[in-house]
């Protein structure tokens, strides 16, 4: 079947936009082909430094004739309804078909040649393409990421003629800007197009460019006894910078290796798009480090070399290119050395003082005030994770200091990391330096979770303070918007808690840290209001005016005094009745995490409904509940629970349910009713004991013993007896069964 080949050839497309552009082109082409009634066997897009390409295989030559039936108003409907339907369909009254008192419109649409529909589809895609940034050029109105030079469009091997802003379509494209013949060439179809591009030094597929870079870079390193430092993000980026990528090994001045390796590597990556290199022998030695060191990403030292990806094949083997890039890198690393030397002269006291003038958020005070909150919370969390409270507070107070350093100002990605280096250089304990270095982790679903107790305490305090603070000022994530990365912070808390087994009450943290955040909010509001207050009282006597600035200082002192009070996590001080919604937010994030692990989200809802805020306990409940429901006893008991709940809900609508003790030994009482009463009482005792011991498997086992008596009860006993006393007793019995099961989870929220 015919093939559609479309190429939009332009000036250089930024590498960071190429992957998104390929996805957008695929989506927009698919939507428009579907809207036109076209089907296809495959649709593929490619993005590169100077071209976007679309290939659609298996398109029909023309769309089939279509007949669509549209239901209209009833024959008895008002004339206005009929007139509106006729305008919508473009038909007359006598063209409508009546069936069972309803009017129908039969719309017949003759098929169209596919080639005739392509020009409008392409123009719609080009003019509506969602580039993050676009531009106009010349005197035209078209916007594109960079000026478009050519449009290649072939259907079934023939040119599809059209023009967009004076750019006419054709069967011609261009190869590499510098290599090859340097002249445009024609193509017949996609296979010919791809082959000729490669002959003209262009690799069309980003995956091919990526593989070529990786293999060639590893080879130039291996030939010198070196190893390439893995960096998937940089690999993706440079594969979008060169159409014919050629890795070249360059030399770096060895004197720069006394800088922190992260500084060297980031300077290479950010400014020059170079890959860092290690010695292969050192790399083999580094593989013998302990698992704990591996978790902290202890690696072999860098080698005084780098790999640059050129877009040409140099006649001298790349020596001149390598030398030029080496000089540029030295200039960059000299800047980094300046920051490294100057920062160590300044030190932490000056940085902490500087944070007093840095606004964290207009409603949450300064960064220094945030540090106070984190330090207080880290001190309280420390005993829960086996860390020293004094060290936890010290590490938390130093954790944000490097934000005021020159190096982090130049490379924000190094926040925390540089703090760790500077603390070691200043003689602080390694545990404190490690906690500062790693307190931002985990920063994503694949990032390693810290396990050192001190680091866990500071990392939890940092993330929990951000979550509670922003929820307190109603800056919650909405839809796809999450400007303060609160979803990532919540996932980080969950992973820290679960993977380290931290027994922490989130509700208490919410109350305590919410109180602190509100204090800082009041201070921030006072600061903003102070200039207004001075204007309002401008007519006061001079002594009163001079005293106004002291009012703010007094408020700050009062806040400090309140923060110095003890805020134990087990207390109920603070916002007793105010709920920020943090707990439900954690429930949503936990559902996402467990769903990715194959667990059911309704089980998380069923456990969270109990009001528990201990994530470790919640997950253990979910796991036990999942195992229980996978058994026949669990599935059948769930069905019995739902049946009992339906009966009780129906009775609740009529009035209040009967209360009191379930009675046994009544005249003519069925044996099944008596058996269930004893079984429910025994289950209640066993479930309570198991829950107190947090033995959730035992709690499920106790519930499993209810399965047989519940089934027997519903088989042999009529709940809605004509005798009021019997009916009330049986409703109380079903209520007791529901209550016993409700101590383990809200089974009403479980599907199935």
mmCIF file with all atom_site columns, N, CA and C in Angstrom, residues 357-415:
data_model
loop_
_atom_site.group_PDB
_atom_site.id
_atom_site.type_symbol
_atom_site.label_atom_id
_atom_site.label_alt_id
_atom_site.label_comp_id
_atom_site.label_asym_id
_atom_site.label_entity_id
_atom_site.label_seq_id
_atom_site.pdbx_PDB_ins_code
_atom_site.Cartn_x
_atom_site.Cartn_y
_atom_site.Cartn_z
_atom_site.occupancy
_atom_site.B_iso_or_equiv
_atom_site.pdbx_formal_charge
_atom_site.auth_seq_id
_atom_site.auth_comp_id
_atom_site.auth_asym_id
_atom_site.auth_atom_id
_atom_site.pdbx_PDB_model_num
ATOM 1   N N  . UNK A 1 357 ? 18.665 37.086 54.549 1.00 0.00 ? 357 UNK A N  1
ATOM 2   C CA . UNK A 1 357 ? 18.124 38.039 53.579 1.00 0.00 ? 357 UNK A CA 1
ATOM 3   C C  . UNK A 1 357 ? 17.577 37.384 52.328 1.00 0.00 ? 357 UNK A C  1
ATOM 4   N N  . UNK A 1 358 ? 17.524 36.050 52.322 1.00 0.00 ? 358 UNK A N  1
ATOM 5   C CA . UNK A 1 358 ? 17.008 35.322 51.154 1.00 0.00 ? 358 UNK A CA 1
ATOM 6   C C  . UNK A 1 358 ? 15.583 34.866 51.452 1.00 0.00 ? 358 UNK A C  1
ATOM 7   N N  . UNK A 1 359 ? 14.638 35.294 50.643 1.00 0.00 ? 359 UNK A N  1
ATOM 8   C CA . UNK A 1 359 ? 13.238 34.906 50.836 1.00 0.00 ? 359 UNK A CA 1
ATOM 9   C C  . UNK A 1 359 ? 13.011 33.500 50.309 1.00 0.00 ? 359 UNK A C  1
ATOM 10  N N  . UNK A 1 360 ? 12.529 32.644 51.164 1.00 0.00 ? 360 UNK A N  1
ATOM 11  C CA . UNK A 1 360 ? 12.160 31.285 50.743 1.00 0.00 ? 360 UNK A CA 1
ATOM 12  C C  . UNK A 1 360 ? 10.834 31.328 49.992 1.00 0.00 ? 360 UNK A C  1
ATOM 13  N N  . UNK A 1 361 ? 9.845  31.955 50.607 1.00 0.00 ? 361 UNK A N  1
ATOM 14  C CA . UNK A 1 361 ? 8.549  32.211 49.988 1.00 0.00 ? 361 UNK A CA 1
ATOM 15  C C  . UNK A 1 361 ? 7.939  33.391 50.723 1.00 0.00 ? 361 UNK A C  1
ATOM 16  N N  . UNK A 1 362 ? 7.218  34.221 49.976 1.00 0.00 ? 362 UNK A N  1
ATOM 17  C CA . UNK A 1 362 ? 6.673  35.430 50.588 1.00 0.00 ? 362 UNK A CA 1
ATOM 18  C C  . UNK A 1 362 ? 5.807  35.129 51.796 1.00 0.00 ? 362 UNK A C  1
ATOM 19  N N  . UNK A 1 363 ? 5.158  33.951 51.806 1.00 0.00 ? 363 UNK A N  1
ATOM 20  C CA . UNK A 1 363 ? 4.265  33.606 52.907 1.00 0.00 ? 363 UNK A CA 1
ATOM 21  C C  . UNK A 1 363 ? 4.905  32.670 53.931 1.00 0.00 ? 363 UNK A C  1
ATOM 22  N N  . UNK A 1 364 ? 6.159  32.275 53.686 1.00 0.00 ? 364 UNK A N  1
ATOM 23  C CA . UNK A 1 364 ? 6.817  31.338 54.595 1.00 0.00 ? 364 UNK A CA 1
ATOM 24  C C  . UNK A 1 364 ? 8.124  31.881 55.151 1.00 0.00 ? 364 UNK A C  1
ATOM 25  N N  . UNK A 1 365 ? 8.385  33.154 54.927 1.00 0.00 ? 365 UNK A N  1
ATOM 26  C CA . UNK A 1 365 ? 9.553  33.764 55.540 1.00 0.00 ? 365 UNK A CA 1
ATOM 27  C C  . UNK A 1 365 ? 10.832 33.560 54.757 1.00 0.00 ? 365 UNK A C  1
ATOM 28  N N  . UNK A 1 366 ? 11.941 33.736 55.430 1.00 0.00 ? 366 UNK A N  1
ATOM 29  C CA . UNK A 1 366 ? 13.258 33.672 54.807 1.00 0.00 ? 366 UNK A CA 1
ATOM 30  C C  . UNK A 1 366 ? 13.787 32.240 54.809 1.00 0.00 ? 366 UNK A C  1
ATOM 31  N N  . UNK A 1 367 ? 14.877 32.057 54.078 1.00 0.00 ? 367 UNK A N  1
ATOM 32  C CA . UNK A 1 367 ? 15.530 30.754 54.070 1.00 0.00 ? 367 UNK A CA 1
ATOM 33  C C  . UNK A 1 367 ? 16.099 30.431 55.454 1.00 0.00 ? 367 UNK A C  1
ATOM 34  N N  . UNK A 1 368 ? 16.551 31.445 56.174 1.00 0.00 ? 368 UNK A N  1
ATOM 35  C CA . UNK A 1 368 ? 17.074 31.215 57.529 1.00 0.00 ? 368 UNK A CA 1
ATOM 36  C C  . UNK A 1 368 ? 15.965 30.708 58.447 1.00 0.00 ? 368 UNK A C  1
ATOM 37  N N  . UNK A 1 369 ? 14.760 31.229 58.299 1.00 0.00 ? 369 UNK A N  1
ATOM 38  C CA . UNK A 1 369 ? 13.645 30.760 59.114 1.00 0.00 ? 369 UNK A CA 1
ATOM 39  C C  . UNK A 1 369 ? 13.252 29.339 58.735 1.00 0.00 ? 369 UNK A C  1
ATOM 40  N N  . UNK A 1 370 ? 13.356 29.032 57.464 1.00 0.00 ? 370 UNK A N  1
ATOM 41  C CA . UNK A 1 370 ? 13.096 27.646 57.064 1.00 0.00 ? 370 UNK A CA 1
ATOM 42  C C  . UNK A 1 370 ? 14.127 26.707 57.678 1.00 0.00 ? 370 UNK A C  1
ATOM 43  N N  . UNK A 1 371 ? 15.387 27.140 57.713 1.00 0.00 ? 371 UNK A N  1
ATOM 44  C CA . UNK A 1 371 ? 16.435 26.326 58.329 1.00 0.00 ? 371 UNK A CA 1
ATOM 45  C C  . UNK A 1 371 ? 16.110 26.073 59.796 1.00 0.00 ? 371 UNK A C  1
ATOM 46  N N  . UNK A 1 372 ? 15.591 27.084 60.496 1.00 0.00 ? 372 UNK A N  1
ATOM 47  C CA . UNK A 1 372 ? 15.196 26.888 61.895 1.00 0.00 ? 372 UNK A CA 1
ATOM 48  C C  . UNK A 1 372 ? 14.149 25.782 62.011 1.00 0.00 ? 372 UNK A C  1
ATOM 49  N N  . UNK A 1 373 ? 13.163 25.801 61.113 1.00 0.00 ? 373 UNK A N  1
ATOM 50  C CA . UNK A 1 373 ? 12.100 24.789 61.164 1.00 0.00 ? 373 UNK A CA 1
ATOM 51  C C  . UNK A 1 373 ? 12.665 23.392 60.896 1.00 0.00 ? 373 UNK A C  1
ATOM 52  N N  . UNK A 1 374 ? 13.524 23.291 59.883 1.00 0.00 ? 374 UNK A N  1
ATOM 53  C CA . UNK A 1 374 ? 14.094 21.988 59.532 1.00 0.00 ? 374 UNK A CA 1
ATOM 54  C C  . UNK A 1 374 ? 14.950 21.459 60.678 1.00 0.00 ? 374 UNK A C  1
ATOM 55  N N  . UNK A 1 375 ? 15.738 22.341 61.289 1.00 0.00 ? 375 UNK A N  1
ATOM 56  C CA . UNK A 1 375 ? 16.610 21.917 62.390 1.00 0.00 ? 375 UNK A CA 1
ATOM 57  C C  . UNK A 1 375 ? 15.798 21.390 63.563 1.00 0.00 ? 375 UNK A C  1
ATOM 58  N N  . UNK A 1 376 ? 14.708 22.089 63.907 1.00 0.00 ? 376 UNK A N  1
ATOM 59  C CA . UNK A 1 376 ? 13.867 21.638 65.021 1.00 0.00 ? 376 UNK A CA 1
ATOM 60  C C  . UNK A 1 376 ? 13.228 20.292 64.711 1.00 0.00 ? 376 UNK A C  1
ATOM 61  N N  . UNK A 1 377 ? 12.751 20.127 63.489 1.00 0.00 ? 377 UNK A N  1
ATOM 62  C CA . UNK A 1 377 ? 12.105 18.871 63.122 1.00 0.00 ? 377 UNK A CA 1
ATOM 63  C C  . UNK A 1 377 ? 13.122 17.736 63.039 1.00 0.00 ? 377 UNK A C  1
ATOM 64  N N  . UNK A 1 378 ? 14.309 17.998 62.494 1.00 0.00 ? 378 UNK A N  1
ATOM 65  C CA . UNK A 1 378 ? 15.342 16.963 62.402 1.00 0.00 ? 378 UNK A CA 1
ATOM 66  C C  . UNK A 1 378 ? 15.730 16.467 63.790 1.00 0.00 ? 378 UNK A C  1
ATOM 67  N N  . UNK A 1 379 ? 15.776 17.379 64.748 1.00 0.00 ? 379 UNK A N  1
ATOM 68  C CA . UNK A 1 379 ? 16.106 16.985 66.126 1.00 0.00 ? 379 UNK A CA 1
ATOM 69  C C  . UNK A 1 379 ? 15.054 16.029 66.669 1.00 0.00 ? 379 UNK A C  1
ATOM 70  N N  . UNK A 1 380 ? 13.785 16.255 66.342 1.00 0.00 ? 380 UNK A N  1
ATOM 71  C CA . UNK A 1 380 ? 12.710 15.404 66.848 1.00 0.00 ? 380 UNK A CA 1
ATOM 72  C C  . UNK A 1 380 ? 12.657 14.055 66.130 1.00 0.00 ? 380 UNK A C  1
ATOM 73  N N  . UNK A 1 381 ? 13.006 14.055 64.849 1.00 0.00 ? 381 UNK A N  1
ATOM 74  C CA . UNK A 1 381 ? 12.986 12.811 64.083 1.00 0.00 ? 381 UNK A CA 1
ATOM 75  C C  . UNK A 1 381 ? 14.176 11.926 64.447 1.00 0.00 ? 381 UNK A C  1
ATOM 76  N N  . UNK A 1 382 ? 15.296 12.528 64.830 1.00 0.00 ? 382 UNK A N  1
ATOM 77  C CA . UNK A 1 382 ? 16.542 11.784 65.051 1.00 0.00 ? 382 UNK A CA 1
ATOM 78  C C  . UNK A 1 382 ? 16.374 10.545 65.923 1.00 0.00 ? 382 UNK A C  1
ATOM 79  N N  . UNK A 1 383 ? 15.715 10.623 67.108 1.00 0.00 ? 383 UNK A N  1
ATOM 80  C CA . UNK A 1 383 ? 15.587 9.404  67.925 1.00 0.00 ? 383 UNK A CA 1
ATOM 81  C C  . UNK A 1 383 ? 14.793 8.301  67.245 1.00 0.00 ? 383 UNK A C  1
ATOM 82  N N  . UNK A 1 384 ? 13.901 8.683  66.331 1.00 0.00 ? 384 UNK A N  1
ATOM 83  C CA . UNK A 1 384 ? 13.075 7.681  65.643 1.00 0.00 ? 384 UNK A CA 1
ATOM 84  C C  . UNK A 1 384 ? 13.872 6.878  64.624 1.00 0.00 ? 384 UNK A C  1
ATOM 85  N N  . UNK A 1 385 ? 15.012 7.431  64.178 1.00 0.00 ? 385 UNK A N  1
ATOM 86  C CA . UNK A 1 385 ? 15.816 6.742  63.165 1.00 0.00 ? 385 UNK A CA 1
ATOM 87  C C  . UNK A 1 385 ? 17.172 6.312  63.705 1.00 0.00 ? 385 UNK A C  1
ATOM 88  N N  . UNK A 1 386 ? 17.397 6.506  65.004 1.00 0.00 ? 386 UNK A N  1
ATOM 89  C CA . UNK A 1 386 ? 18.658 6.086  65.602 1.00 0.00 ? 386 UNK A CA 1
ATOM 90  C C  . UNK A 1 386 ? 19.792 7.063  65.405 1.00 0.00 ? 386 UNK A C  1
ATOM 91  N N  . UNK A 1 387 ? 19.478 8.346  65.204 1.00 0.00 ? 387 UNK A N  1
ATOM 92  C CA . UNK A 1 387 ? 20.517 9.360  65.019 1.00 0.00 ? 387 UNK A CA 1
ATOM 93  C C  . UNK A 1 387 ? 20.654 10.202 66.280 1.00 0.00 ? 387 UNK A C  1
ATOM 94  N N  . UNK A 1 388 ? 21.799 10.857 66.411 1.00 0.00 ? 388 UNK A N  1
ATOM 95  C CA . UNK A 1 388 ? 22.032 11.738 67.546 1.00 0.00 ? 388 UNK A CA 1
ATOM 96  C C  . UNK A 1 388 ? 21.288 13.056 67.318 1.00 0.00 ? 388 UNK A C  1
ATOM 97  N N  . UNK A 1 389 ? 20.405 13.479 68.235 1.00 0.00 ? 389 UNK A N  1
ATOM 98  C CA . UNK A 1 389 ? 19.625 14.709 68.029 1.00 0.00 ? 389 UNK A CA 1
ATOM 99  C C  . UNK A 1 389 ? 20.481 15.952 67.836 1.00 0.00 ? 389 UNK A C  1
ATOM 100 N N  . UNK A 1 390 ? 21.569 16.073 68.609 1.00 0.00 ? 390 UNK A N  1
ATOM 101 C CA . UNK A 1 390 ? 22.424 17.254 68.483 1.00 0.00 ? 390 UNK A CA 1
ATOM 102 C C  . UNK A 1 390 ? 23.065 17.317 67.094 1.00 0.00 ? 390 UNK A C  1
ATOM 103 N N  . UNK A 1 391 ? 23.554 16.174 66.626 1.00 0.00 ? 391 UNK A N  1
ATOM 104 C CA . UNK A 1 391 ? 24.167 16.149 65.297 1.00 0.00 ? 391 UNK A CA 1
ATOM 105 C C  . UNK A 1 391 ? 23.127 16.397 64.210 1.00 0.00 ? 391 UNK A C  1
ATOM 106 N N  . UNK A 1 392 ? 21.928 15.861 64.403 1.00 0.00 ? 392 UNK A N  1
ATOM 107 C CA . UNK A 1 392 ? 20.870 16.065 63.416 1.00 0.00 ? 392 UNK A CA 1
ATOM 108 C C  . UNK A 1 392 ? 20.530 17.545 63.298 1.00 0.00 ? 392 UNK A C  1
ATOM 109 N N  . UNK A 1 393 ? 20.431 18.218 64.428 1.00 0.00 ? 393 UNK A N  1
ATOM 110 C CA . UNK A 1 393 ? 20.136 19.655 64.391 1.00 0.00 ? 393 UNK A CA 1
ATOM 111 C C  . UNK A 1 393 ? 21.286 20.422 63.755 1.00 0.00 ? 393 UNK A C  1
ATOM 112 N N  . UNK A 1 394 ? 22.508 20.032 64.091 1.00 0.00 ? 394 UNK A N  1
ATOM 113 C CA . UNK A 1 394 ? 23.666 20.715 63.514 1.00 0.00 ? 394 UNK A CA 1
ATOM 114 C C  . UNK A 1 394 ? 23.698 20.546 61.994 1.00 0.00 ? 394 UNK A C  1
ATOM 115 N N  . UNK A 1 395 ? 23.503 19.312 61.515 1.00 0.00 ? 395 UNK A N  1
ATOM 116 C CA . UNK A 1 395 ? 23.526 19.054 60.076 1.00 0.00 ? 395 UNK A CA 1
ATOM 117 C C  . UNK A 1 395 ? 22.410 19.811 59.365 1.00 0.00 ? 395 UNK A C  1
ATOM 118 N N  . UNK A 1 396 ? 21.227 19.847 59.980 1.00 0.00 ? 396 UNK A N  1
ATOM 119 C CA . UNK A 1 396 ? 20.107 20.546 59.362 1.00 0.00 ? 396 UNK A CA 1
ATOM 120 C C  . UNK A 1 396 ? 20.370 22.048 59.278 1.00 0.00 ? 396 UNK A C  1
ATOM 121 N N  . UNK A 1 397 ? 21.019 22.610 60.287 1.00 0.00 ? 397 UNK A N  1
ATOM 122 C CA . UNK A 1 397 ? 21.310 24.052 60.258 1.00 0.00 ? 397 UNK A CA 1
ATOM 123 C C  . UNK A 1 397 ? 22.339 24.393 59.192 1.00 0.00 ? 397 UNK A C  1
ATOM 124 N N  . UNK A 1 398 ? 23.170 23.432 58.833 1.00 0.00 ? 398 UNK A N  1
ATOM 125 C CA . UNK A 1 398 ? 24.206 23.678 57.825 1.00 0.00 ? 398 UNK A CA 1
ATOM 126 C C  . UNK A 1 398 ? 23.788 23.236 56.425 1.00 0.00 ? 398 UNK A C  1
ATOM 127 N N  . UNK A 1 399 ? 22.646 22.541 56.316 1.00 0.00 ? 399 UNK A N  1
ATOM 128 C CA . UNK A 1 399 ? 22.283 21.879 55.063 1.00 0.00 ? 399 UNK A CA 1
ATOM 129 C C  . UNK A 1 399 ? 22.071 22.855 53.917 1.00 0.00 ? 399 UNK A C  1
ATOM 130 N N  . UNK A 1 400 ? 21.540 24.040 54.210 1.00 0.00 ? 400 UNK A N  1
ATOM 131 C CA . UNK A 1 400 ? 21.214 24.986 53.137 1.00 0.00 ? 400 UNK A CA 1
ATOM 132 C C  . UNK A 1 400 ? 22.256 26.085 52.979 1.00 0.00 ? 400 UNK A C  1
ATOM 133 N N  . UNK A 1 401 ? 23.320 26.042 53.769 1.00 0.00 ? 401 UNK A N  1
ATOM 134 C CA . UNK A 1 401 ? 24.303 27.131 53.750 1.00 0.00 ? 401 UNK A CA 1
ATOM 135 C C  . UNK A 1 401 ? 24.964 27.275 52.387 1.00 0.00 ? 401 UNK A C  1
ATOM 136 N N  . UNK A 1 402 ? 25.240 26.158 51.712 1.00 0.00 ? 402 UNK A N  1
ATOM 137 C CA . UNK A 1 402 ? 25.971 26.258 50.446 1.00 0.00 ? 402 UNK A CA 1
ATOM 138 C C  . UNK A 1 402 ? 25.154 26.936 49.346 1.00 0.00 ? 402 UNK A C  1
ATOM 139 N N  . UNK A 1 403 ? 23.852 27.183 49.583 1.00 0.00 ? 403 UNK A N  1
ATOM 140 C CA . UNK A 1 403 ? 23.056 27.923 48.599 1.00 0.00 ? 403 UNK A CA 1
ATOM 141 C C  . UNK A 1 403 ? 23.588 29.339 48.417 1.00 0.00 ? 403 UNK A C  1
ATOM 142 N N  . UNK A 1 404 ? 24.291 29.839 49.419 1.00 0.00 ? 404 UNK A N  1
ATOM 143 C CA . UNK A 1 404 ? 24.870 31.183 49.344 1.00 0.00 ? 404 UNK A CA 1
ATOM 144 C C  . UNK A 1 404 ? 26.299 31.166 48.826 1.00 0.00 ? 404 UNK A C  1
ATOM 145 N N  . UNK A 1 405 ? 26.817 30.005 48.468 1.00 0.00 ? 405 UNK A N  1
ATOM 146 C CA . UNK A 1 405 ? 28.200 29.912 47.994 1.00 0.00 ? 405 UNK A CA 1
ATOM 147 C C  . UNK A 1 405 ? 28.293 30.290 46.520 1.00 0.00 ? 405 UNK A C  1
ATOM 148 N N  . UNK A 1 406 ? 29.486 30.668 46.099 1.00 0.00 ? 406 UNK A N  1
ATOM 149 C CA . UNK A 1 406 ? 29.698 31.014 44.704 1.00 0.00 ? 406 UNK A CA 1
ATOM 150 C C  . UNK A 1 406 ? 29.563 29.829 43.775 1.00 0.00 ? 406 UNK A C  1
ATOM 151 N N  . UNK A 1 407 ? 30.049 28.667 44.220 1.00 0.00 ? 407 UNK A N  1
ATOM 152 C CA . UNK A 1 407 ? 30.006 27.480 43.359 1.00 0.00 ? 407 UNK A CA 1
ATOM 153 C C  . UNK A 1 407 ? 28.571 27.058 43.070 1.00 0.00 ? 407 UNK A C  1
ATOM 154 N N  . UNK A 1 408 ? 27.724 27.027 44.089 1.00 0.00 ? 408 UNK A N  1
ATOM 155 C CA . UNK A 1 408 ? 26.332 26.627 43.865 1.00 0.00 ? 408 UNK A CA 1
ATOM 156 C C  . UNK A 1 408 ? 25.593 27.707 43.083 1.00 0.00 ? 408 UNK A C  1
ATOM 157 N N  . UNK A 1 409 ? 26.004 28.977 43.242 1.00 0.00 ? 409 UNK A N  1
ATOM 158 C CA . UNK A 1 409 ? 25.428 30.018 42.406 1.00 0.00 ? 409 UNK A CA 1
ATOM 159 C C  . UNK A 1 409 ? 25.716 29.791 40.939 1.00 0.00 ? 409 UNK A C  1
ATOM 160 N N  . UNK A 1 410 ? 26.893 29.248 40.639 1.00 0.00 ? 410 UNK A N  1
ATOM 161 C CA . UNK A 1 410 ? 27.267 28.945 39.253 1.00 0.00 ? 410 UNK A CA 1
ATOM 162 C C  . UNK A 1 410 ? 26.663 27.624 38.787 1.00 0.00 ? 410 UNK A C  1
ATOM 163 N N  . UNK A 1 411 ? 26.650 26.637 39.688 1.00 0.00 ? 411 UNK A N  1
ATOM 164 C CA . UNK A 1 411 ? 26.126 25.306 39.357 1.00 0.00 ? 411 UNK A CA 1
ATOM 165 C C  . UNK A 1 411 ? 25.077 24.907 40.396 1.00 0.00 ? 411 UNK A C  1
ATOM 166 N N  . UNK A 1 412 ? 23.831 25.333 40.235 1.00 0.00 ? 412 UNK A N  1
ATOM 167 C CA . UNK A 1 412 ? 22.791 24.984 41.219 1.00 0.00 ? 412 UNK A CA 1
ATOM 168 C C  . UNK A 1 412 ? 22.632 23.488 41.423 1.00 0.00 ? 412 UNK A C  1
ATOM 169 N N  . UNK A 1 413 ? 22.998 22.687 40.414 1.00 0.00 ? 413 UNK A N  1
ATOM 170 C CA . UNK A 1 413 ? 22.872 21.242 40.541 1.00 0.00 ? 413 UNK A CA 1
ATOM 171 C C  . UNK A 1 413 ? 23.749 20.665 41.652 1.00 0.00 ? 413 UNK A C  1
ATOM 172 N N  . UNK A 1 414 ? 24.729 21.446 42.109 1.00 0.00 ? 414 UNK A N  1
ATOM 173 C CA . UNK A 1 414 ? 25.669 20.957 43.122 1.00 0.00 ? 414 UNK A CA 1
ATOM 174 C C  . UNK A 1 414 ? 25.253 21.311 44.546 1.00 0.00 ? 414 UNK A C  1
ATOM 175 N N  . UNK A 1 415 ? 24.038 21.832 44.731 1.00 0.00 ? 415 UNK A N  1
ATOM 176 C CA . UNK A 1 415 ? 23.602 22.150 46.091 1.00 0.00 ? 415 UNK A CA 1
ATOM 177 C C  . UNK A 1 415 ? 23.603 20.883 46.938 1.00 0.00 ? 415 UNK A C  1
#
